Short mmCIF file of C-alpha atoms in Angstrom, two decimals:
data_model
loop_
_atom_site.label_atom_id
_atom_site.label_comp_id
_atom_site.label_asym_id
_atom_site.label_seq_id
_atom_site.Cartn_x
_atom_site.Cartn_y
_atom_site.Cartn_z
CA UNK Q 180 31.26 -14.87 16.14
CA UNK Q 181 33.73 -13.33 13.57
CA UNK Q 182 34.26 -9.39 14.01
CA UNK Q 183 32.26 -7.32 11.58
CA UNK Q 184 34.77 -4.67 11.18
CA UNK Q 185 37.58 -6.60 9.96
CA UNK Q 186 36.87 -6.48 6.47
CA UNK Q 187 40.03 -8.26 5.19
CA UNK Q 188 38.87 -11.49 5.98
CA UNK Q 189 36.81 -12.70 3.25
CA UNK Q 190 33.41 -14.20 3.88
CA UNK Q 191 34.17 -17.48 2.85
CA UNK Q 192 36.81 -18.18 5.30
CA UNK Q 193 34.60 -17.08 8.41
CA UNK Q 194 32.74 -19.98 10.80
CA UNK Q 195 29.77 -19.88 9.46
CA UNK Q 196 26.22 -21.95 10.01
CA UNK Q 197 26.23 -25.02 8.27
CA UNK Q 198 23.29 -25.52 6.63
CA UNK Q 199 23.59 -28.61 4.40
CA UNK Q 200 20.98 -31.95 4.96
CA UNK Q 201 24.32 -33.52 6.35
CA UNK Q 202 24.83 -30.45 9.04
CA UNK Q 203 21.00 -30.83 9.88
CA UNK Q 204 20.09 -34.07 11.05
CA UNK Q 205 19.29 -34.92 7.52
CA UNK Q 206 16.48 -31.89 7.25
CA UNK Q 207 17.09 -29.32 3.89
CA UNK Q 208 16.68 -25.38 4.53
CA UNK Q 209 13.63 -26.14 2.61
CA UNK Q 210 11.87 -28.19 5.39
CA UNK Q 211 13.17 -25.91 7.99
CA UNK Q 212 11.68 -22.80 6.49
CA UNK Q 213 7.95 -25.09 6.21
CA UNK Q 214 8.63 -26.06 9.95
CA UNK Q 215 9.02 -21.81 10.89
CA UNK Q 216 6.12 -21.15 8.63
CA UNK Q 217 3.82 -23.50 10.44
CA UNK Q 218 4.46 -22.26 13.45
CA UNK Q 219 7.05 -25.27 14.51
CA UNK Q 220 3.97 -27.44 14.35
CA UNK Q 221 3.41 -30.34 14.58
CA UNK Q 222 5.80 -30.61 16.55
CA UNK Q 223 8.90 -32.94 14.84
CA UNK Q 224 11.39 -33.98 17.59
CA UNK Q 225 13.77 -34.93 15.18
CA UNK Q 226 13.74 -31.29 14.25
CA UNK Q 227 13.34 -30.11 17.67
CA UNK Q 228 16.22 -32.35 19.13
CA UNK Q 229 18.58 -31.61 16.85
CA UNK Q 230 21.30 -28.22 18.02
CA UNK Q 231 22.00 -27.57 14.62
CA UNK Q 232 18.28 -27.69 13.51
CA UNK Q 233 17.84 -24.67 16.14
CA UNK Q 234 20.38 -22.88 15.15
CA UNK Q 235 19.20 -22.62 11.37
CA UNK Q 236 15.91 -21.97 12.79
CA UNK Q 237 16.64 -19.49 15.05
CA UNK Q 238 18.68 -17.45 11.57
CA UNK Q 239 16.13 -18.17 9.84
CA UNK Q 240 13.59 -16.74 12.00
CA UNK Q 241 16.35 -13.52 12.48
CA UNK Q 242 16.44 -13.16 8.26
CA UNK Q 243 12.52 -13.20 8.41
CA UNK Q 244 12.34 -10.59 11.65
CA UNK Q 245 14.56 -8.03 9.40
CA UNK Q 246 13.11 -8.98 6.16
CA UNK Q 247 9.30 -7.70 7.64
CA UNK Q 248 10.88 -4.37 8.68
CA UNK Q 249 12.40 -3.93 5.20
CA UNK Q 250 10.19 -1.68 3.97
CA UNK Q 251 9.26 0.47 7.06
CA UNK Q 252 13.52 0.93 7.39
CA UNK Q 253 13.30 1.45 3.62
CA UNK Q 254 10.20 4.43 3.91
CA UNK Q 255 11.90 6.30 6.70
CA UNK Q 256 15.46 6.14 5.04
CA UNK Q 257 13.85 7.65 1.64
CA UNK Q 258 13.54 11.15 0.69
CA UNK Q 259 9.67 13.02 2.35
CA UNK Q 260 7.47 12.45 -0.37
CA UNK Q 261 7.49 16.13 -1.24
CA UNK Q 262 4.95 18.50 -3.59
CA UNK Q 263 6.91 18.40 -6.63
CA UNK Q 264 6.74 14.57 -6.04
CA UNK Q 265 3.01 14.18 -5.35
CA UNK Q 266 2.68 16.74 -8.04
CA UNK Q 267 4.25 14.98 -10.68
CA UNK Q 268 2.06 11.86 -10.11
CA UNK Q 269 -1.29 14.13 -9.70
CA UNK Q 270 -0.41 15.73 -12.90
CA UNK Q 271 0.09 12.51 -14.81
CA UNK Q 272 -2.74 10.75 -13.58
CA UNK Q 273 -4.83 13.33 -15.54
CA UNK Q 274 -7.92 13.06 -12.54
CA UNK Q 275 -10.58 13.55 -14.71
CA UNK Q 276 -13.93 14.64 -13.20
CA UNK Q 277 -15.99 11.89 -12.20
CA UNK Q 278 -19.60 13.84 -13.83
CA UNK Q 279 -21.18 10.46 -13.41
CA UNK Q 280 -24.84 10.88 -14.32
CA UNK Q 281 -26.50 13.91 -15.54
CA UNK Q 282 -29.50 15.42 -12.98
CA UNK Q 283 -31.42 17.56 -14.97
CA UNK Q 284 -32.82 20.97 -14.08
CA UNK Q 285 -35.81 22.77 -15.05
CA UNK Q 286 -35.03 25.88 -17.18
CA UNK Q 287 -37.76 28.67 -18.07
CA UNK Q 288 -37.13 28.05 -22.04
CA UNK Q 289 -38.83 24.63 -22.91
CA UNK Q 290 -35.88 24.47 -25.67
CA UNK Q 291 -33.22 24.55 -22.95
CA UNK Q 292 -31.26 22.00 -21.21
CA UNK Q 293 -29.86 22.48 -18.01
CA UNK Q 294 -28.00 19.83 -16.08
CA UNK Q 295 -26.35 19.13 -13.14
CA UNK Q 296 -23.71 16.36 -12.61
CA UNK Q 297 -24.13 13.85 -10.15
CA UNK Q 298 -20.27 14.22 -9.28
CA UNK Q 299 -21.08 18.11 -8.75
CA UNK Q 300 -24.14 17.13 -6.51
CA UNK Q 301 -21.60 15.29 -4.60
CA UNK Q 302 -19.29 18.58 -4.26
CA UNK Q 303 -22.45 20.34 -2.91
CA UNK Q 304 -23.34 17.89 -0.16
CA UNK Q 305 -19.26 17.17 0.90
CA UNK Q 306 -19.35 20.77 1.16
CA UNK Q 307 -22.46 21.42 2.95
CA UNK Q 308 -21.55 18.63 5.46
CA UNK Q 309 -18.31 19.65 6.34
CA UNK Q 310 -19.46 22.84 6.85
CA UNK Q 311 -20.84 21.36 10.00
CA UNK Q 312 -17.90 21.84 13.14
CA UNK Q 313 -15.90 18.83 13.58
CA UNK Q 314 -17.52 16.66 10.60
CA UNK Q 315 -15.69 15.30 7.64
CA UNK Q 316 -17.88 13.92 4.52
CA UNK Q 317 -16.58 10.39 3.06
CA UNK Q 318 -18.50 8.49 0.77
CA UNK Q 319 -21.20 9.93 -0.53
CA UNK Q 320 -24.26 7.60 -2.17
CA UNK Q 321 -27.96 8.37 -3.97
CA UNK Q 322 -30.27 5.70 -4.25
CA UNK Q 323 -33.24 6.39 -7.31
CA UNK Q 324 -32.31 7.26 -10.86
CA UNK Q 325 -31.19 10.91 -10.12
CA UNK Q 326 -31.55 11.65 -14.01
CA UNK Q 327 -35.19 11.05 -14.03
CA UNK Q 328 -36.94 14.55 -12.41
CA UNK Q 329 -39.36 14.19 -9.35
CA UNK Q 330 -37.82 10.40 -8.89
CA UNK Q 331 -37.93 9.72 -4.93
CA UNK Q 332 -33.89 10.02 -4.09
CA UNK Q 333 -32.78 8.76 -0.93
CA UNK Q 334 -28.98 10.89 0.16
CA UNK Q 335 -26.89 8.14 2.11
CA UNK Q 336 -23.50 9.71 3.45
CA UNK Q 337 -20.43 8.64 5.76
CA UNK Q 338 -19.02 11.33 8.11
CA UNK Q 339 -16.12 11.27 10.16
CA UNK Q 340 -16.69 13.06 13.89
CA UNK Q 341 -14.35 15.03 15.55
CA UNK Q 342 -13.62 13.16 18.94
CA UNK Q 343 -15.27 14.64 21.98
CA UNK Q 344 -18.22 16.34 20.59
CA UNK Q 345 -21.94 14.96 21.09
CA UNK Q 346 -22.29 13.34 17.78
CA UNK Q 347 -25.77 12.96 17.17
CA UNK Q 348 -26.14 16.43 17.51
CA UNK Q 349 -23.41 16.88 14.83
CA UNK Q 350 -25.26 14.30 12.57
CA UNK Q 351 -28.58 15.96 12.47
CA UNK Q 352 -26.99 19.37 11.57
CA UNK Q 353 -25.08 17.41 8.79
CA UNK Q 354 -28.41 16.07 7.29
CA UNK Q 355 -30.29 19.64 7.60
CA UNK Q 356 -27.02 21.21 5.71
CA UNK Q 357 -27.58 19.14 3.01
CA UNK Q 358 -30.74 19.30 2.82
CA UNK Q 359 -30.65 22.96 2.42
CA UNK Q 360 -28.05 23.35 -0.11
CA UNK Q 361 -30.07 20.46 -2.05
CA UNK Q 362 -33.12 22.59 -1.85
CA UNK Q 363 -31.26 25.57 -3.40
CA UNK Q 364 -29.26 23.63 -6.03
CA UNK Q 365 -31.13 21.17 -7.04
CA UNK Q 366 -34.74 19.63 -7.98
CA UNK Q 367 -34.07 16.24 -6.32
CA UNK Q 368 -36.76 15.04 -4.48
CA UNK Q 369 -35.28 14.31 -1.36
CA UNK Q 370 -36.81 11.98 0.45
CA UNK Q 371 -34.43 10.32 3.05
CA UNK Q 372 -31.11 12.01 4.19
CA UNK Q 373 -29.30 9.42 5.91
CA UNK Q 374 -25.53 9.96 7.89
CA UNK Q 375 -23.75 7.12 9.31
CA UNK Q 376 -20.57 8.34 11.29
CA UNK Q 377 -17.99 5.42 10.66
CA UNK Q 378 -15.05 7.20 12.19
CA UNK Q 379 -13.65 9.54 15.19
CA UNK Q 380 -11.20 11.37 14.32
CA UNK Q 381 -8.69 13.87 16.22
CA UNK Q 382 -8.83 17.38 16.00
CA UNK Q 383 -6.36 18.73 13.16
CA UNK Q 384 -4.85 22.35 14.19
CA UNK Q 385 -7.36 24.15 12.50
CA UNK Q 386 -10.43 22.47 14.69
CA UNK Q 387 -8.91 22.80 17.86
CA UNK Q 388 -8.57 26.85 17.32
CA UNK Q 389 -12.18 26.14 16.46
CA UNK Q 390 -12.97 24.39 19.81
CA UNK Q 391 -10.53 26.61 21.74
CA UNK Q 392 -12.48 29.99 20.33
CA UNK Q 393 -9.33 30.90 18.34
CA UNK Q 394 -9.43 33.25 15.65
CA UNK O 59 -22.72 28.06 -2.69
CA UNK O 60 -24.61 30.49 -0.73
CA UNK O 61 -21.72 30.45 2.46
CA UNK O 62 -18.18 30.20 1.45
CA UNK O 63 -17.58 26.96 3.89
CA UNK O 64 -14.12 26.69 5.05
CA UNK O 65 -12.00 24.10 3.72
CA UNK O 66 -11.33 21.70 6.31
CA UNK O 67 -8.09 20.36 6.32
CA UNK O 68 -7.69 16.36 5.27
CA UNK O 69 -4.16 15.39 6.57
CA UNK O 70 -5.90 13.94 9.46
CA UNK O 71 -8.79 12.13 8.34
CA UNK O 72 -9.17 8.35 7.68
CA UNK O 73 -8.46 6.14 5.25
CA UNK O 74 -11.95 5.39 4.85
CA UNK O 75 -12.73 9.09 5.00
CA UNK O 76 -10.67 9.49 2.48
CA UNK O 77 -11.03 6.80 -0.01
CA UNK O 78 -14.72 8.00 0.06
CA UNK O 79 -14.49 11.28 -0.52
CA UNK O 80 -11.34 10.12 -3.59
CA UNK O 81 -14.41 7.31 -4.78
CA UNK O 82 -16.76 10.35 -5.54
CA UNK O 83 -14.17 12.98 -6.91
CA UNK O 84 -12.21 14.61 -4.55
CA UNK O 85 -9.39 14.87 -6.03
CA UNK O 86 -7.44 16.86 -2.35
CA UNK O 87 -8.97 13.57 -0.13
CA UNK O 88 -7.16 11.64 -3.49
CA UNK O 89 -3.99 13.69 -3.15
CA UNK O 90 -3.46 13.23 0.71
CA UNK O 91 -3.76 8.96 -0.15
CA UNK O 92 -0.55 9.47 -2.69
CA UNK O 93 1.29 11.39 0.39
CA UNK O 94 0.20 8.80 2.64
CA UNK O 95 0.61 5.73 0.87
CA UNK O 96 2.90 6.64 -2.05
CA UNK O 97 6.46 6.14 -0.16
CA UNK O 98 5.75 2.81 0.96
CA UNK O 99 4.34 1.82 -2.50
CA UNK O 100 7.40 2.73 -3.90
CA UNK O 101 9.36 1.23 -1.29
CA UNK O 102 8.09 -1.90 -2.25
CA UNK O 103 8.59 -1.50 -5.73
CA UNK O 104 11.94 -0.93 -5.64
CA UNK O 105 12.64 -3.79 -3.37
CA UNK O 106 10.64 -6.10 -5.99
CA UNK O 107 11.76 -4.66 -9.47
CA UNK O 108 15.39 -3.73 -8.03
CA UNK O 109 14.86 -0.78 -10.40
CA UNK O 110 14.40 3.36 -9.46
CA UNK O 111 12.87 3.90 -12.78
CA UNK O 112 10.80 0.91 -13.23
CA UNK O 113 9.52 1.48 -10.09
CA UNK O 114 8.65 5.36 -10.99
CA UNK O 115 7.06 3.81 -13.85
CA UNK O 116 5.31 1.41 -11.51
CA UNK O 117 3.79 3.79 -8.95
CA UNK O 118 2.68 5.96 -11.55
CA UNK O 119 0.49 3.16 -13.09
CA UNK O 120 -0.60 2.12 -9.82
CA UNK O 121 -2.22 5.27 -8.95
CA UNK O 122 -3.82 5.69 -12.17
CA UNK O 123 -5.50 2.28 -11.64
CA UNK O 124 -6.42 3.38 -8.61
CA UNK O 125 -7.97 6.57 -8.94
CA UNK O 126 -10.41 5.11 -11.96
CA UNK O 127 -10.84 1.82 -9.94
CA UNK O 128 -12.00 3.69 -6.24
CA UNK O 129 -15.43 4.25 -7.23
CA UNK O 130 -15.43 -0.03 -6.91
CA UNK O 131 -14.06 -0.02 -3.84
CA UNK O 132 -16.74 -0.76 -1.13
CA UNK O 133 -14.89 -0.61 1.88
CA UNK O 134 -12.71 2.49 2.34
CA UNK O 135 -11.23 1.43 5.34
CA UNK O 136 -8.83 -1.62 3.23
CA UNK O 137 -7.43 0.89 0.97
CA UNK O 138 -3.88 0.64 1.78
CA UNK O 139 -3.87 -3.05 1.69
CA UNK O 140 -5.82 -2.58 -1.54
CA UNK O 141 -3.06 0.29 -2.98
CA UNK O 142 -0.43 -2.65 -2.10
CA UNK O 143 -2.33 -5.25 -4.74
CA UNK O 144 -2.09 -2.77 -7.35
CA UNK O 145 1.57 -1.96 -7.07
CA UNK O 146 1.94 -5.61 -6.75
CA UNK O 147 0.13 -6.85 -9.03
CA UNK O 148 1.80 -4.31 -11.70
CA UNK O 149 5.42 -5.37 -10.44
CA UNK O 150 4.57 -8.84 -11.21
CA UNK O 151 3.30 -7.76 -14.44
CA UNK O 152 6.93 -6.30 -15.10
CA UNK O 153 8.62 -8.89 -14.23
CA UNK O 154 6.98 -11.78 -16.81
CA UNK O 155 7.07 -8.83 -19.23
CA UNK O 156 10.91 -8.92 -18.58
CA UNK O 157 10.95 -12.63 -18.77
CA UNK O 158 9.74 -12.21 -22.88
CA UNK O 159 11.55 -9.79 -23.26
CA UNK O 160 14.81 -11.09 -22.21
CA UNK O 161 16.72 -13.85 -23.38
CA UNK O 162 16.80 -16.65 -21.14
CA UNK O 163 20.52 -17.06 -21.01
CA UNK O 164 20.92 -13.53 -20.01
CA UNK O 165 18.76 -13.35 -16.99
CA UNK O 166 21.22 -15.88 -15.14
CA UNK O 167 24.07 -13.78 -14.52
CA UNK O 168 25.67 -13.23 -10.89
CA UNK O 169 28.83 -15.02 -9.14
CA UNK O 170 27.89 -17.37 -6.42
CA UNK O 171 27.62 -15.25 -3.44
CA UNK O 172 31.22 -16.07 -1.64
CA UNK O 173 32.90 -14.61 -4.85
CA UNK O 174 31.33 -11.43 -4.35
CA UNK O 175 32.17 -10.72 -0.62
CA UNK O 176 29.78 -7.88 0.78
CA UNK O 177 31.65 -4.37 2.05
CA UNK O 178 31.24 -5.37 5.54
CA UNK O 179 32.89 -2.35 6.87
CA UNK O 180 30.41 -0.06 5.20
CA UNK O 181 27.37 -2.37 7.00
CA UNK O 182 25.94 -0.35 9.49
CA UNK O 183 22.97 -1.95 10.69
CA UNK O 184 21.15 -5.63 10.11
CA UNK O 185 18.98 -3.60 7.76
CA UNK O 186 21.88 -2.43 5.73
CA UNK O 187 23.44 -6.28 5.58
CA UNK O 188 20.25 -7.72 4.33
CA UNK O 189 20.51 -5.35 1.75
CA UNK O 190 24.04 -5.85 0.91
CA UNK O 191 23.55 -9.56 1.09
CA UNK O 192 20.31 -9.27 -1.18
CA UNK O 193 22.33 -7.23 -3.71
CA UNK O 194 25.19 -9.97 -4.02
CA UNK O 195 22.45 -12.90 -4.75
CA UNK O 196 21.77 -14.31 -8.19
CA UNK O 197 19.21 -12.70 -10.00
CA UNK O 198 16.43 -15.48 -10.10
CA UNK O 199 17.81 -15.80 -6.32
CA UNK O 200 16.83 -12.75 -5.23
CA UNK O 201 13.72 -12.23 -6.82
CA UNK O 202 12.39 -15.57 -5.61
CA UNK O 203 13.27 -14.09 -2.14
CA UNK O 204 12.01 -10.56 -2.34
CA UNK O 205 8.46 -12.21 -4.10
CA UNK O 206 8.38 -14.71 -1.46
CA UNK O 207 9.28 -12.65 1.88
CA UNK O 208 7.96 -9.22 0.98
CA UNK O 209 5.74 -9.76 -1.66
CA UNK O 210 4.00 -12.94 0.11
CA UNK O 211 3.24 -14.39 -2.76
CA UNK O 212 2.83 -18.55 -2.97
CA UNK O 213 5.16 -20.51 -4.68
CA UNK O 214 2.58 -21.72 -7.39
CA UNK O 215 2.44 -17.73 -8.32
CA UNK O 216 6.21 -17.20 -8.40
CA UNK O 217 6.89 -19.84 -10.20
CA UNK O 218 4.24 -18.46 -12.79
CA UNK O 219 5.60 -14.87 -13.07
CA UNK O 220 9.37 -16.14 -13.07
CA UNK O 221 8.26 -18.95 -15.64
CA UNK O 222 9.37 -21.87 -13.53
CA UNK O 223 7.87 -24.95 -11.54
CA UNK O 224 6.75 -24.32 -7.82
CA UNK O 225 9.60 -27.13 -7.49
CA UNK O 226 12.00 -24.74 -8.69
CA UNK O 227 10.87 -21.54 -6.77
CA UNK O 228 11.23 -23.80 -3.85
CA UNK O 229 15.35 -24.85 -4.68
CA UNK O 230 15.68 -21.04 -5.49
CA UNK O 231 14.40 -20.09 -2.30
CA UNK O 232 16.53 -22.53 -0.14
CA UNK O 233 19.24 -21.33 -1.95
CA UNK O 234 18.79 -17.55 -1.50
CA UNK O 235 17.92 -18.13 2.39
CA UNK O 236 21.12 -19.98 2.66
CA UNK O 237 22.85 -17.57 1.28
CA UNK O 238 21.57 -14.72 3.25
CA UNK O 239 21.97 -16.45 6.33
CA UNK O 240 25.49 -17.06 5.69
CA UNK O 241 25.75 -13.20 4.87
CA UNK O 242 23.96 -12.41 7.92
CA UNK O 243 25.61 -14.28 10.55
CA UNK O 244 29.32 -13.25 9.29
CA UNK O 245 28.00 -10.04 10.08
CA UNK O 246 26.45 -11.05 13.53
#
């Protein structure tokens, strides 16, 4: 091959793969790229017999090896996505507050109105389950119309487990958390509290002082 | 709250985790997705659009959509596939808006390749000749290539965004490939 320093040659004058039907047996670029992207199958001996067939295959298969690392060579070279960064798209997103549907609370005056919103019920029970060592609330669904009062509301929540900790354990104190802070902040009737842990995750810094009795 | 719970840290957590937590309003779990996934989304933009502030443009959009569109989103554990069919889908959006908004003659420009020699002695690295080589293509050239290879997108919906036939994508594409490989293996 040509040397890659010597930048006074031009390009055009270098050997280079010939890659016209007339260099390949007769077979276009086009039908060589089809041939890599099924695999080389069926097998076409015509293809497979030819040298200069391999040889665009094999650069082709090299341009499609660097094009698939593109982006990973293009993350790493790029500047940390930094706070201002995140920042600027947080700010511009404008994250409103998903309130979602209004739970409604008894108040002492008949005249008054006093809701909660479903998206702060969430905030409670995220809260009260990650109070829980080692436990990390996801998704967070009711089933019953939470707006109407004394409707039967079944809590169904994903958690995330902190690897090497008994987890049912973990679980049940997750559902009696919530079930307490419901208790105090709400009216729902609760009837079900239901935790599915979906994930085991590794300790972050903070949780293994936890574990390791760190202060 | 009655106990002031500690606020546990969510660098490490899932994707489904996460996306869950972003679904039902938590706007830190949303936050640590944009750190996470943000780079390569804009990575990808810039490779497709060619552009720093269409691609700004772009990612902002994307995460927009996503942040009102999460709560739809049934399975957590897919969002950073799903993040990459926003930003796609929006880059493809740019690109047939630049198609009416262009004139036709002018989105044709660019030398054939050989009269625009790469600066091979500032290649470092196969990385850095693909994107030499990518730079020198004709426009329709390259964007064929970059929709095709990184974008994985099927002829049929090439051809639609770049307002072509499949047929055509398909010359385009043998075109850019030979092109690049001739780039390529001069620098080999």
């Amino acid at each position: 091959m040509t040397n890659p320093q010597d930048p006074a040659t031009p390009a055009s004058d270098r050997a280079v793969l010939a890659l016209e039907p007339g260099d390949l047996s007769g077979h276009t670029i086009d039908e060589l790229s089809d041939y890599l992207d099924a695999g080389r199958l069926p097998a076409n001996p015509s293809i497979d017999q030819s040298a200069s067939c391999q040889l665009a295959l094999d650069a082709l298969a090299r341009l499609r090896e660097v094009a698939r690392t593109l982006l990973d060579v293009d993350v790493r070279n790029a500047p940390a996505a930094d706070d201002n960064w995140v920042h600027r798209i947080l700010d511009n997103i404008g994250l409103e507050a998903r309130a979602g549907r209004d739970i409604p609370l008894r108040h002492p005056a008949p005249s008054a109105e006093l809701v909660l919103t479903e998206g702060a019920v969430r905030g409670i029970i995220r809260t009260a389950g990650d109070s829980i060592d080692g436990i990390l609330i996801g998704r967070c669904r009711f089933s019953g119309d939470v707006s109407v009062p004394g409707e039967p509301i079944s809590v169904s929540v994903e958690a995330s487990a902190v690897w090497g900790k008994p987890i049912m354990a973990a679980a049940d104190r997750v559902r009696q958390a919530i079930h307490r802070e419901l208790q105090t902040h709400t009216e729902l009737n609760v009837t079900d509290i239901d935790v599915t842990v979906h994930d085991i995750h590794m300790a972050d810094d903070a949780e293994a002082d936890d574990q390791a009795g760190v202060r | 709250m009655t106990t002031a719970a500690p606020v546990r840290p969510l660098e490490n957590a899932h994707d489904r985790t996460l996306a869950g937590r972003a679904a039902d309003g938590d706007v830190r779990a949303f936050e640590v997705l944009v750190r996470r996934y943000g780079p390569l989304m804009r990575a990808y933009a810039v490779r497709i659009l060619q552009s720093n502030d269409e691609s700004d443009d772009v990612l902002q959009e994307s995460f927009i959509v996503a942040w009102r569109q999460l709560p739809d989103l049934d399975d957590g554990g897919v969002v950073k596939s799903w993040l990459m069919r926003i930003v796609s889908r929006k880059c493809l959006d740019r690109i047939r808006a630049r198609r009416e908004h262009v004139d036709i003659d002018d989105v044709q420009p660019a030398a054939p390749a050989s009269q625009s020699p790469p600066r091979l002695a500032e290649v470092h690295s196969t990385y850095d000749a693909l994107g030499v080589a990518l730079r020198t293509l004709p426009e329709n050239q390259r964007e064929c290539w970059v929709l095709r290879e990184i974008a994985e997108y099927s002829y049929e919906d090439i051809g639609e965004a770049i307002g072509v036939p499949a047929s055509t994508v398909r010359g385009l594409l043998a075109r850019a490939r030979k092109n690049l490989i001739h780039q390529m293996e001069v620098w080999r």
